[in-house]
Tab-separated table of C-alpha atoms in Angstrom:
chain	number	residue	atom	x	y	z
A	25	MET	CA	54.748	-90.824	112.588
A	26	ARG	CA	53.428	-87.717	110.936
A	27	VAL	CA	50.973	-88.960	108.362
A	28	GLY	CA	49.435	-86.940	105.769
A	29	VAL	CA	45.621	-87.449	105.282
A	30	ALA	CA	43.966	-86.419	102.110
A	31	ALA	CA	41.056	-87.275	99.788
A	32	VAL	CA	40.065	-86.465	96.027
A	33	LEU	CA	36.850	-88.182	94.873
A	34	GLN	CA	34.615	-88.163	91.848
A	35	GLU	CA	33.175	-90.843	89.710
A	36	THR	CA	33.423	-89.910	86.090
A	37	ASN	CA	30.966	-91.372	83.296
A	38	THR	CA	32.597	-90.538	80.008
A	39	PHE	CA	29.407	-90.657	78.079
A	40	SER	CA	27.914	-87.769	80.142
A	41	PRO	CA	27.715	-84.615	78.083
A	42	VAL	CA	28.197	-82.156	81.071
A	43	ARG	CA	31.507	-81.633	82.332
A	44	THR	CA	32.471	-81.356	85.929
A	45	PRO	CA	33.658	-77.997	86.787
A	46	ALA	CA	36.149	-76.862	89.576
A	47	ASP	CA	32.972	-75.521	91.449
A	48	ALA	CA	31.339	-79.045	91.723
A	49	PHE	CA	33.803	-79.835	94.460
A	50	ALA	CA	32.868	-76.436	96.303
A	51	ASN	CA	29.267	-77.718	95.886
A	52	GLY	CA	30.039	-81.009	97.599
A	53	LEU	CA	32.984	-81.185	99.825
A	54	LEU	CA	36.334	-79.077	99.537
A	55	LEU	CA	38.150	-78.817	103.146
A	56	SER	CA	41.648	-78.141	104.058
A	57	GLY	CA	43.746	-78.310	107.135
A	58	PRO	CA	41.793	-78.314	110.573
A	59	GLU	CA	38.561	-78.026	109.192
A	60	ILE	CA	38.898	-81.603	107.631
A	61	VAL	CA	38.836	-82.966	111.322
A	62	THR	CA	35.894	-80.880	112.311
A	63	ARG	CA	33.782	-81.640	109.579
A	64	LEU	CA	34.492	-85.237	108.926
A	65	ALA	CA	35.701	-87.002	112.273
A	66	GLY	CA	32.739	-89.167	112.972
A	67	THR	CA	31.401	-89.637	109.454
A	68	ASN	CA	31.227	-92.608	107.427
A	69	THR	CA	34.088	-91.448	105.369
A	70	GLU	CA	37.743	-92.834	104.278
A	71	VAL	CA	39.057	-89.699	106.100
A	72	ALA	CA	37.179	-90.413	109.321
A	73	GLY	CA	38.632	-94.125	109.148
A	74	PHE	CA	42.204	-92.687	108.553
A	75	LEU	CA	41.697	-90.315	111.492
A	76	GLU	CA	40.692	-92.873	113.971
A	77	GLY	CA	43.088	-95.200	112.958
A	78	LEU	CA	46.206	-93.156	113.224
A	79	HIS	CA	44.682	-91.636	116.626
A	80	SER	CA	44.124	-95.187	118.109
A	81	SER	CA	47.740	-96.282	117.003
A	82	GLY	CA	49.375	-93.016	118.673
A	83	HIS	CA	50.333	-91.386	115.165
A	84	GLU	CA	49.678	-87.764	114.221
A	85	PRO	CA	47.477	-87.280	111.358
A	86	VAL	CA	48.004	-84.136	109.252
A	87	PRO	CA	45.058	-83.196	107.474
A	88	LEU	CA	45.712	-81.595	104.011
A	89	LEU	CA	42.988	-81.587	101.464
A	90	ALA	CA	39.183	-83.304	101.324
A	91	ALA	CA	37.601	-82.713	98.024
A	92	TRP	CA	34.529	-84.675	96.713
A	93	ALA	CA	32.104	-84.207	93.943
A	94	VAL	CA	28.819	-85.789	93.098
A	95	SER	CA	29.501	-88.269	90.120
A	96	GLY	CA	29.512	-86.549	86.545
A	97	GLY	CA	31.072	-86.116	83.204
A	98	MET	CA	34.747	-85.481	82.777
A	99	LEU	CA	36.585	-82.906	85.169
A	100	GLU	CA	37.279	-79.889	83.277
A	101	ALA	CA	41.161	-79.417	83.049
A	102	ALA	CA	40.704	-76.312	85.138
A	103	ALA	CA	39.293	-78.522	87.782
A	104	LEU	CA	41.977	-80.898	88.038
A	105	ALA	CA	44.671	-77.836	87.654
A	106	ASP	CA	42.902	-76.813	90.826
A	107	LEU	CA	42.916	-79.909	92.587
A	108	ARG	CA	46.424	-80.522	92.011
A	109	ARG	CA	47.408	-76.962	93.029
A	110	ARG	CA	45.512	-77.430	96.228
A	111	LEU	CA	47.062	-80.539	97.018
A	112	ALA	CA	50.468	-79.493	95.844
A	113	GLY	CA	50.233	-76.407	98.320
A	114	ALA	CA	48.924	-78.481	101.028
A	115	LEU	CA	51.812	-81.207	100.816
A	116	SER	CA	54.403	-78.082	100.546
A	117	ALA	CA	53.007	-76.384	103.722
A	118	ALA	CA	52.849	-79.587	105.841
A	119	GLY	CA	56.679	-79.827	106.329
A	120	HIS	CA	58.005	-83.406	106.936
A	121	LEU	CA	55.767	-86.350	106.479
A	122	ASP	CA	56.528	-89.881	107.169
A	123	ALA	CA	53.860	-91.333	105.146
A	124	LEU	CA	50.581	-90.389	103.546
A	125	LEU	CA	46.836	-91.777	103.336
A	126	LEU	CA	45.037	-91.022	100.241
A	127	ALA	CA	41.615	-91.655	99.766
A	128	LEU	CA	40.772	-91.642	95.553
A	129	HIS	CA	37.640	-92.734	93.755
A	130	GLY	CA	39.837	-94.658	91.222
A	131	ALA	CA	37.475	-93.773	88.022
A	132	THR	CA	38.115	-90.327	87.644
A	133	VAL	CA	38.994	-88.879	84.258
A	134	ALA	CA	39.609	-85.547	83.293
A	135	GLU	CA	39.550	-83.783	79.541
A	136	ASN	CA	43.419	-84.086	79.420
A	137	GLU	CA	43.962	-86.959	81.574
A	138	ASP	CA	42.633	-90.587	81.473
A	139	ASP	CA	43.517	-91.293	84.560
A	140	VAL	CA	43.479	-88.629	87.541
A	141	SER	CA	43.881	-91.063	90.260
A	142	GLY	CA	47.435	-92.233	88.918
A	143	ALA	CA	48.372	-88.622	87.855
A	144	ILE	CA	47.550	-87.765	91.766
A	145	LEU	CA	49.456	-90.588	93.239
A	146	SER	CA	52.336	-89.650	90.926
A	147	MET	CA	52.360	-86.042	92.384
A	148	ALA	CA	52.438	-87.229	95.739
A	149	ARG	CA	55.156	-89.674	95.359
A	150	GLU	CA	57.423	-86.934	93.730
A	151	ALA	CA	56.480	-84.554	96.596
A	152	LEU	CA	57.120	-87.076	99.214
A	153	GLY	CA	59.956	-89.524	98.206
A	154	GLN	CA	59.788	-92.862	99.129
A	155	VAL	CA	57.705	-92.875	102.465
A	156	PRO	CA	54.646	-95.335	102.454
A	157	ILE	CA	51.619	-94.220	100.412
A	158	VAL	CA	48.454	-96.303	100.861
A	159	ALA	CA	45.480	-95.434	98.848
A	160	THR	CA	41.872	-96.445	99.363
A	161	LEU	CA	39.696	-96.698	96.219
A	162	ASP	CA	35.911	-97.281	95.348
A	163	LEU	CA	34.864	-100.685	94.615
A	164	HIS	CA	34.147	-99.172	91.186
A	165	ALA	CA	37.878	-98.049	90.507
A	166	ASN	CA	39.730	-98.667	87.382
A	167	ILE	CA	43.137	-99.858	88.421
A	168	THR	CA	45.752	-99.029	85.876
A	169	HIS	CA	49.629	-99.695	85.841
A	170	ARG	CA	50.506	-96.082	87.212
A	171	MET	CA	48.312	-96.693	90.410
A	172	ILE	CA	50.111	-100.011	90.861
A	173	GLU	CA	53.329	-98.764	90.308
A	174	THR	CA	53.247	-95.391	92.419
A	175	ALA	CA	51.497	-96.522	95.843
A	176	ASP	CA	52.628	-99.169	98.024
A	177	ALA	CA	49.186	-100.460	98.404
A	178	LEU	CA	45.680	-100.007	97.181
A	179	VAL	CA	42.579	-100.963	99.291
A	180	GLY	CA	39.145	-101.200	97.983
A	181	TYR	CA	35.569	-101.088	99.623
A	182	HIS	CA	34.328	-104.562	100.343
A	183	THR	CA	30.461	-103.343	100.119
A	184	CYS	CA	28.296	-101.984	97.408
A	185	PRO	CA	26.052	-100.221	98.099
A	186	HIS	CA	29.166	-98.728	99.963
A	187	VAL	CA	28.561	-98.513	103.584
A	188	ASP	CA	32.077	-99.215	104.573
A	189	HIS	CA	33.862	-95.932	103.874
A	190	ALA	CA	35.410	-95.568	107.188
A	191	GLN	CA	36.003	-99.373	107.592
A	192	THR	CA	38.062	-99.114	104.556
A	193	GLY	CA	39.778	-96.012	105.833
A	194	HIS	CA	40.680	-98.113	108.716
A	195	ARG	CA	42.045	-101.087	106.940
A	196	ALA	CA	44.170	-98.928	104.703
A	197	CYS	CA	45.665	-97.407	108.095
A	198	GLY	CA	46.504	-100.833	109.289
A	199	VAL	CA	48.450	-101.664	105.955
A	200	LEU	CA	50.322	-98.429	106.650
A	201	LEU	CA	51.227	-99.527	109.951
A	202	ARG	CA	52.701	-102.596	108.494
A	203	LEU	CA	54.747	-100.537	105.902
A	204	ALA	CA	55.918	-98.264	108.638
A	205	ARG	CA	57.321	-101.217	110.369
A	206	GLY	CA	59.701	-102.033	107.672
A	207	ARG	CA	57.699	-104.908	105.979
A	208	ARG	CA	57.540	-104.592	102.318
A	209	PRO	CA	54.288	-105.463	100.393
A	210	ALA	CA	54.012	-108.365	97.853
A	211	VAL	CA	51.241	-106.944	95.493
A	212	ALA	CA	49.558	-108.994	93.126
A	213	CYS	CA	47.049	-107.347	90.480
A	214	GLN	CA	45.231	-109.010	87.464
A	215	LYS	CA	42.659	-107.701	84.956
A	216	ILE	CA	40.299	-109.401	82.365
A	217	PRO	CA	38.468	-107.643	79.558
A	218	LEU	CA	35.138	-107.885	81.241
A	219	LEU	CA	32.516	-105.122	81.715
A	220	VAL	CA	29.548	-105.860	83.824
A	221	PRO	CA	26.192	-103.910	84.792
A	222	ALA	CA	26.369	-101.796	88.218
A	223	GLU	CA	22.760	-103.060	88.852
A	224	ARG	CA	23.969	-106.503	89.734
A	225	MET	CA	27.013	-105.263	91.863
A	226	ASP	CA	25.257	-106.086	95.145
A	227	THR	CA	27.913	-107.436	97.641
A	228	SER	CA	25.051	-109.098	100.040
A	229	GLU	CA	24.043	-111.592	97.540
A	230	GLY	CA	24.669	-112.506	93.972
A	231	PRO	CA	27.997	-112.986	92.130
A	232	LEU	CA	29.986	-110.164	93.499
A	233	ALA	CA	29.007	-111.275	96.878
A	234	ARG	CA	30.788	-114.569	96.072
A	235	MET	CA	34.049	-112.698	95.071
A	236	ILE	CA	33.881	-110.614	97.971
A	237	ALA	CA	33.494	-113.480	100.248
A	238	MET	CA	36.694	-114.950	98.786
A	239	ALA	CA	38.665	-111.700	99.359
A	240	LYS	CA	37.737	-111.496	103.051
A	241	SER	CA	38.656	-115.377	103.564
A	242	ALA	CA	42.284	-114.504	102.069
A	243	GLU	CA	42.474	-111.446	104.393
A	244	ALA	CA	41.157	-113.672	107.401
A	245	SER	CA	44.166	-116.081	106.215
A	246	GLY	CA	46.839	-113.627	106.450
A	247	ALA	CA	46.576	-111.268	103.389
A	248	TRP	CA	46.794	-107.549	104.293
A	249	ALA	CA	44.210	-106.622	102.064
A	250	VAL	CA	42.581	-108.069	99.216
A	251	SER	CA	40.359	-106.176	96.632
A	252	VAL	CA	37.658	-106.778	93.767
A	253	PHE	CA	37.402	-103.860	91.541
A	254	PRO	CA	34.637	-104.683	88.677
A	255	MET	CA	34.987	-100.902	87.587
A	256	GLN	CA	31.995	-98.877	86.992
A	257	PRO	CA	31.299	-99.711	83.463
A	258	TRP	CA	30.298	-96.162	81.876
A	259	LEU	CA	34.344	-95.544	81.410
A	260	ASP	CA	35.563	-95.386	78.096
A	261	VAL	CA	39.490	-95.580	78.646
A	262	PRO	CA	42.387	-97.678	77.193
A	263	GLU	CA	42.985	-99.697	80.572
A	264	ALA	CA	39.482	-100.667	81.138
A	265	GLY	CA	38.675	-103.821	82.915
A	266	PHE	CA	37.724	-106.016	85.692
A	267	ALA	CA	40.541	-106.104	88.381
A	268	ALA	CA	41.743	-107.685	91.597
A	269	VAL	CA	44.462	-106.572	93.545
A	270	ALA	CA	46.021	-108.516	96.820
A	271	VAL	CA	48.729	-107.360	99.007
A	272	GLY	CA	50.410	-109.580	101.584
A	273	ASP	CA	53.625	-111.067	102.280
A	274	ASP	CA	53.952	-113.655	99.767
A	275	VAL	CA	53.510	-112.786	95.971
A	276	SER	CA	52.603	-116.317	94.891
A	277	ARG	CA	50.036	-116.567	97.513
A	278	MET	CA	48.332	-113.390	96.532
A	279	GLN	CA	48.534	-114.136	93.041
A	280	ALA	CA	46.652	-117.529	93.374
A	281	VAL	CA	44.260	-115.526	95.187
A	282	VAL	CA	43.682	-112.650	92.474
A	283	ASP	CA	43.523	-115.426	89.834
A	284	ALA	CA	41.001	-117.435	91.859
A	285	ILE	CA	38.938	-114.029	91.983
A	286	LEU	CA	38.961	-113.496	88.374
A	287	ALA	CA	38.111	-116.999	87.178
A	288	GLU	CA	34.954	-116.991	89.205
A	289	ALA	CA	34.070	-113.322	87.565
A	290	TRP	CA	34.673	-114.588	84.009
A	291	ALA	CA	32.568	-117.790	85.217
A	292	SER	CA	29.771	-115.592	86.595
A	293	ARG	CA	29.631	-112.900	83.756
A	294	ARG	CA	25.801	-113.950	82.892
A	295	ASP	CA	25.092	-113.622	86.245
A	296	PHE	CA	25.260	-110.000	86.255
A	297	ASP	CA	22.424	-109.672	83.714
A	298	VAL	CA	19.766	-107.204	84.577
A	299	GLU	CA	15.951	-107.895	84.112
A	300	LEU	CA	14.387	-104.678	82.565
A	301	ILE	CA	10.588	-103.256	82.329
A	302	PRO	CA	9.284	-101.338	79.883
A	303	PRO	CA	8.530	-97.739	81.541
A	304	ALA	CA	4.883	-97.708	80.703
A	305	GLU	CA	4.480	-101.473	82.420
A	306	ALA	CA	6.550	-100.063	85.336
A	307	VAL	CA	4.504	-97.190	86.064
A	308	ARG	CA	1.192	-99.379	85.896
A	309	ARG	CA	2.670	-101.890	88.230
A	310	ALA	CA	4.037	-99.187	90.774
A	311	LEU	CA	0.814	-97.101	90.809
A	312	GLY	CA	-1.183	-100.345	91.235
A	313	ALA	CA	0.560	-102.066	93.746
A	314	SER	CA	-1.070	-102.799	97.056
A	315	ARG	CA	2.267	-102.466	99.280
A	316	ARG	CA	4.237	-99.096	99.167
A	317	PRO	CA	6.405	-97.309	98.392
A	318	VAL	CA	7.372	-98.982	94.950
A	319	LEU	CA	11.026	-97.763	93.807
A	320	LEU	CA	11.122	-96.786	90.149
A	321	VAL	CA	14.843	-97.296	89.379
A	322	ASP	CA	15.868	-95.072	86.547
A	323	SER	CA	19.660	-96.423	86.783
A	324	ALA	CA	20.299	-94.935	82.915
A	325	ASP	CA	19.946	-91.062	84.476
A	326	ALA	CA	21.655	-92.037	87.663
A	327	MET	CA	23.350	-89.157	88.899
A	328	SER	CA	25.390	-91.339	91.348
A	329	SER	CA	27.033	-93.159	87.870
A	330	GLY	CA	27.783	-89.653	86.517
A	331	ALA	CA	24.994	-89.060	84.497
A	332	PRO	CA	23.117	-85.695	84.025
A	333	GLY	CA	19.788	-86.393	86.182
A	334	ASP	CA	17.565	-84.807	83.617
A	335	SER	CA	15.729	-87.389	82.370
A	336	THR	CA	11.800	-86.869	81.346
A	337	VAL	CA	11.076	-90.400	80.252
A	338	LEU	CA	9.539	-91.264	83.306
A	339	LEU	CA	7.969	-87.992	84.203
A	340	ARG	CA	6.353	-88.133	80.911
A	341	HIS	CA	4.597	-91.455	81.727
A	342	LEU	CA	3.879	-90.522	85.076
A	343	LEU	CA	2.131	-87.228	83.954
A	344	GLU	CA	0.232	-89.383	81.515
A	345	ALA	CA	-0.595	-91.737	84.213
A	346	ALA	CA	-2.057	-88.749	86.406
A	347	PRO	CA	-1.501	-90.455	89.733
A	348	THR	CA	-3.821	-89.357	92.754
A	349	ALA	CA	-1.186	-91.035	95.297
A	350	THR	CA	1.745	-89.320	96.230
A	351	VAL	CA	4.664	-90.216	93.494
A	352	LEU	CA	7.841	-88.463	94.255
A	353	ILE	CA	10.455	-87.696	91.395
A	354	THR	CA	13.552	-85.738	90.815
A	355	VAL	CA	14.566	-84.049	87.633
A	356	ARG	CA	17.784	-81.807	87.612
A	357	ASP	CA	17.132	-78.383	85.708
A	358	PRO	CA	19.587	-75.322	86.147
A	359	ALA	CA	16.512	-73.091	85.083
A	360	VAL	CA	13.372	-74.044	86.806
A	361	PRO	CA	14.063	-73.456	90.556
A	362	GLY	CA	14.947	-69.917	89.802
A	363	GLU	CA	11.529	-69.554	87.997
A	364	ALA	CA	9.875	-71.053	90.866
A	365	ALA	CA	11.454	-69.102	93.326
A	366	ARG	CA	10.470	-65.906	91.652
A	367	ALA	CA	6.749	-66.882	91.352
A	368	GLY	CA	6.808	-67.935	95.016
A	369	VAL	CA	5.293	-70.910	97.222
A	370	GLY	CA	1.530	-71.382	96.094
A	371	SER	CA	1.883	-69.939	92.375
A	372	VAL	CA	0.830	-72.138	89.532
A	373	LEU	CA	3.287	-72.248	86.707
A	374	ASP	CA	2.868	-73.695	83.463
A	375	LEU	CA	6.724	-74.531	82.288
A	376	THR	CA	9.198	-76.481	80.645
A	377	VAL	CA	11.115	-79.266	82.464
A	378	GLY	CA	14.122	-81.410	81.862
A	379	ALA	CA	16.277	-82.087	79.036
A	380	ARG	CA	18.243	-79.095	79.113
A	381	LEU	CA	21.565	-81.126	79.827
A	382	ALA	CA	21.373	-84.347	77.759
A	383	PRO	CA	19.078	-83.411	74.776
A	384	ALA	CA	20.573	-86.305	72.712
A	385	PHE	CA	18.612	-88.775	75.337
A	386	TYR	CA	15.867	-86.779	76.326
A	387	GLN	CA	13.084	-84.377	75.035
A	388	PRO	CA	11.798	-81.456	77.756
A	389	VAL	CA	8.061	-81.927	79.151
A	390	ARG	CA	5.436	-79.329	79.505
A	391	LEU	CA	4.328	-79.252	83.160
A	392	ARG	CA	1.607	-77.149	84.848
A	393	ALA	CA	2.004	-77.314	88.452
A	394	THR	CA	1.924	-75.715	91.472
A	395	VAL	CA	5.240	-74.549	93.651
A	396	MET	CA	4.918	-76.465	96.905
A	397	ALA	CA	8.253	-75.969	98.631
A	398	LEU	CA	11.715	-74.057	97.630
A	399	SER	CA	15.153	-74.647	99.221
A	400	ASP	CA	18.825	-73.783	98.932
A	401	GLY	CA	19.151	-77.663	98.468
A	402	ARG	CA	21.717	-78.329	101.524
A	403	PHE	CA	20.993	-81.285	103.388
A	404	ARG	CA	22.862	-83.862	105.747
A	405	MET	CA	22.911	-87.377	104.413
A	406	SER	CA	21.097	-89.720	106.616
A	407	ALA	CA	21.626	-93.093	105.067
A	408	ALA	CA	24.350	-95.292	105.882
A	409	THR	CA	26.271	-94.768	102.490
A	410	LEU	CA	27.677	-91.073	103.703
A	411	ARG	CA	25.848	-90.559	107.010
A	412	GLY	CA	26.617	-87.318	108.776
A	413	VAL	CA	28.269	-85.617	105.676
A	414	GLU	CA	26.197	-82.139	104.389
A	415	VAL	CA	25.729	-82.074	100.445
A	416	SER	CA	23.927	-79.738	98.236
A	417	MET	CA	21.682	-80.473	95.241
A	418	GLY	CA	21.586	-76.610	94.557
A	419	ALA	CA	18.606	-74.216	94.531
A	420	SER	CA	15.525	-76.555	94.681
A	421	ALA	CA	11.583	-76.475	94.077
A	422	VAL	CA	8.784	-78.932	94.804
A	423	LEU	CA	6.258	-78.696	91.831
A	424	ARG	CA	2.859	-80.656	92.517
A	425	SER	CA	0.758	-81.966	89.854
A	426	GLY	CA	-1.836	-83.923	91.163
A	427	GLY	CA	-0.212	-86.499	93.079
A	428	LEU	CA	2.901	-86.123	91.239
A	429	HIS	CA	5.677	-84.173	93.480
A	430	VAL	CA	8.468	-83.137	91.305
A	431	VAL	CA	11.606	-82.062	93.000
A	432	VAL	CA	13.431	-79.968	90.415
A	433	HIS	CA	16.932	-79.226	91.453
A	434	GLU	CA	19.955	-77.326	90.094
A	435	GLN	CA	22.987	-79.331	91.115
A	436	PRO	CA	23.792	-83.027	90.651
A	437	THR	CA	22.703	-85.188	93.901
A	438	LEU	CA	22.282	-88.466	95.335
A	439	THR	CA	18.779	-89.644	95.255
A	440	ASN	CA	18.767	-92.738	97.709
A	441	ASP	CA	18.812	-90.984	100.822
A	442	PRO	CA	15.439	-89.993	102.195
A	443	ALA	CA	16.862	-86.782	103.783
A	444	LEU	CA	16.717	-85.376	100.294
A	445	TYR	CA	12.790	-85.433	100.548
A	446	ARG	CA	12.654	-84.786	103.950
A	447	SER	CA	14.541	-81.581	103.661
A	448	LEU	CA	11.803	-80.183	101.492
A	449	GLY	CA	8.779	-81.413	103.918
A	450	LEU	CA	8.161	-84.434	101.811
A	451	GLU	CA	7.878	-87.821	103.696
A	452	PRO	CA	8.960	-90.846	101.151
A	453	ALA	CA	7.845	-93.565	103.538
A	454	ASP	CA	4.057	-92.268	102.666
A	455	ALA	CA	4.660	-92.512	98.920
A	456	GLN	CA	3.015	-94.778	96.478
A	457	ALA	CA	5.796	-94.706	94.190
A	458	ILE	CA	9.449	-93.123	94.366
A	459	VAL	CA	11.805	-92.702	91.290
A	460	VAL	CA	15.270	-93.248	92.233
A	461	LYS	CA	18.423	-92.580	90.098
A	462	HIS	CA	20.952	-95.311	91.341
A	463	PRO	CA	21.780	-98.450	90.071
A	464	ILE	CA	22.423	-100.011	93.349
A	465	GLY	CA	22.888	-97.477	95.767
A	466	TRP	CA	18.833	-97.322	96.129
A	467	ARG	CA	19.285	-100.449	98.478
A	468	VAL	CA	20.617	-98.180	101.407
A	469	GLY	CA	18.031	-95.395	102.401
A	470	LEU	CA	15.142	-95.529	100.408
A	471	GLY	CA	15.523	-99.135	99.623
A	472	GLU	CA	15.293	-99.924	103.497
A	473	MET	CA	11.709	-98.648	103.403
A	474	ALA	CA	10.354	-99.763	100.174
A	475	ALA	CA	7.817	-102.548	99.224
A	476	GLU	CA	9.549	-103.564	95.869
A	477	ALA	CA	12.075	-102.127	93.501
A	478	LEU	CA	11.542	-101.997	89.599
A	479	TYR	CA	14.589	-101.642	87.152
A	480	VAL	CA	13.083	-99.617	84.263
A	481	ASP	CA	14.283	-99.757	80.542
A	482	LEU	CA	15.337	-96.178	79.769
A	483	PRO	CA	18.053	-94.352	77.725
A	484	GLY	CA	20.851	-92.596	79.164
A	485	ALA	CA	24.390	-92.487	79.805
A	486	SER	CA	24.514	-94.737	82.554
A	487	SER	CA	22.478	-97.356	80.889
A	488	PRO	CA	22.933	-101.124	81.647
A	489	ARG	CA	22.560	-101.817	78.137
A	490	LEU	CA	26.353	-101.562	77.847
A	491	ALA	CA	26.707	-102.904	74.273
A	492	ARG	CA	24.555	-99.876	73.157
A	493	LEU	CA	26.864	-97.322	74.490
A	494	PRO	CA	29.076	-95.815	72.020
A	495	PHE	CA	32.501	-97.291	73.327
A	496	ARG	CA	35.692	-96.490	71.349
A	497	ARG	CA	38.587	-96.617	73.600
A	498	VAL	CA	38.353	-99.451	75.834
A	499	PRO	CA	40.678	-102.681	74.732
A	500	ARG	CA	38.865	-105.208	72.501
A	501	PRO	CA	37.755	-107.753	72.637
A	502	MET	CA	36.101	-106.996	75.950
A	503	TYR	CA	32.753	-108.758	77.100
A	504	PRO	CA	29.905	-107.938	76.715
A	505	LEU	CA	30.713	-105.796	73.671
A	506	ASP	CA	32.674	-108.742	71.586
A	507	ASP	CA	31.680	-112.416	71.647
A	508	ASP	CA	32.556	-114.619	74.317
A	509	PRO	CA	35.162	-116.955	72.436
A	510	GLN	CA	37.219	-113.883	71.282
A	511	VAL	CA	37.337	-112.638	74.732
A	512	GLU	CA	38.122	-116.201	76.317
A	513	ALA	CA	40.784	-116.335	73.608
A	514	ALA	CA	42.218	-113.052	74.452
A	515	ILE	CA	42.223	-113.815	78.267
A	516	ARG	CA	44.282	-117.239	77.593
A	517	ARG	CA	46.751	-115.438	75.556
A	518	GLU	CA	47.298	-113.234	78.946
A	519	VAL	CA	47.577	-116.220	81.058
A	520	THR	CA	50.181	-117.990	78.543
A	521	THR	CA	52.190	-114.742	77.934
A	522	GLY	CA	52.605	-114.497	81.705
A	523	PRO	CA	52.078	-111.613	84.771
A	524	ASP	CA	54.433	-109.088	83.458
A	525	GLU	CA	51.675	-106.444	82.478
A	526	LYS	CA	49.089	-107.352	85.233
A	527	CYS	CA	47.284	-104.142	85.439
């Protein structure tokens, strides 16, 4: 078979005030044709899993498009139009394709499209006709009617933090090969009105680990693919909710698997609660700890969750604490790296940092610091999350004030990887404390060297305090935005009316 291979990935935070432009993909990953194989083969990506699975089974991969951008606000309409144009052109130029493997995030929203993944699947289906289409999805995907109706199968990650990108691609390839042999999938999908904080979506322990174990057990018993989709919770769209999808031979068995997983999800809803520490107390504990490094987790400004990354709240508290031991923090600021570059390494600057992108959440901070390093911001991921993939945080500078080292960067980035700091001459293992902007991804990379991690109670577009976020479009009632009895009544109504409208 000639099998098309493509990827379009971006996680959207609809509460972020910063739109995601087309050039965000150029700063992340934007590949076409043979360069996809050259750049991504052997990496921990879904595309690498597709390629390996197809090669090992004797089929020809036809690389089309690989586009990835760091999480952010809604895609600008022009960004979505550019992605659609690129994929349509690649599909047209590819000639006859017998099937398609497509890596999507599943929680991508554009200014003019609530369901970007569903729209891309629909475009591919229209271009290819009734050939098998299998899509991989992030565990944080929001499953929609259109996605279920358009793809033959959806296959989600089994890990969070996500370390099974390539493995998921390989699993999807296995499902595709079943379809190619003429086996028709029985698909069950169900969704409940539940939002849960990402901070507790660890798949190695806790509530989500129990559900993933149920999914894997069903796969071991014959299901083709079983996926749990708790959905990232900063997505204010009409089809939001916690979903499970099972693909196999027998629809009644798959429905039973899905029902059991979602019953566990609802019963475990309070197990997802997060313990948050006030910022002054968290800084005091981190600087006074005898074992290091201590991670100060700023999940409310997590760029991995689509927040802008320009919070100054912890920066202000750290400046007041005036640490002498090394403390590392990142602040996104499009203006400061250029100012630092013009002054040069060794210069002392008195400047304003942060809060340029999300002034509704933060206030800028005045900082007097020495320019320690400058960089174009490119580094290769070393942590298991996206090991081997080169990324960019844009023009960057290290500003030092006492023991505090502030990495000021132009573009959004993933802050869990030690490679970010090492690319700037800093060794995170030697730091007393490190601010990391991830709700859960910090467990891979920096978390592997940390003595302790403290979740700090902070404002931001990706706050775990979900009831404080301005939801307007999600279905109601929805837990935890509404009372338990209201939500339970809604779940009972869905069960009573039957499975006609499952996802």
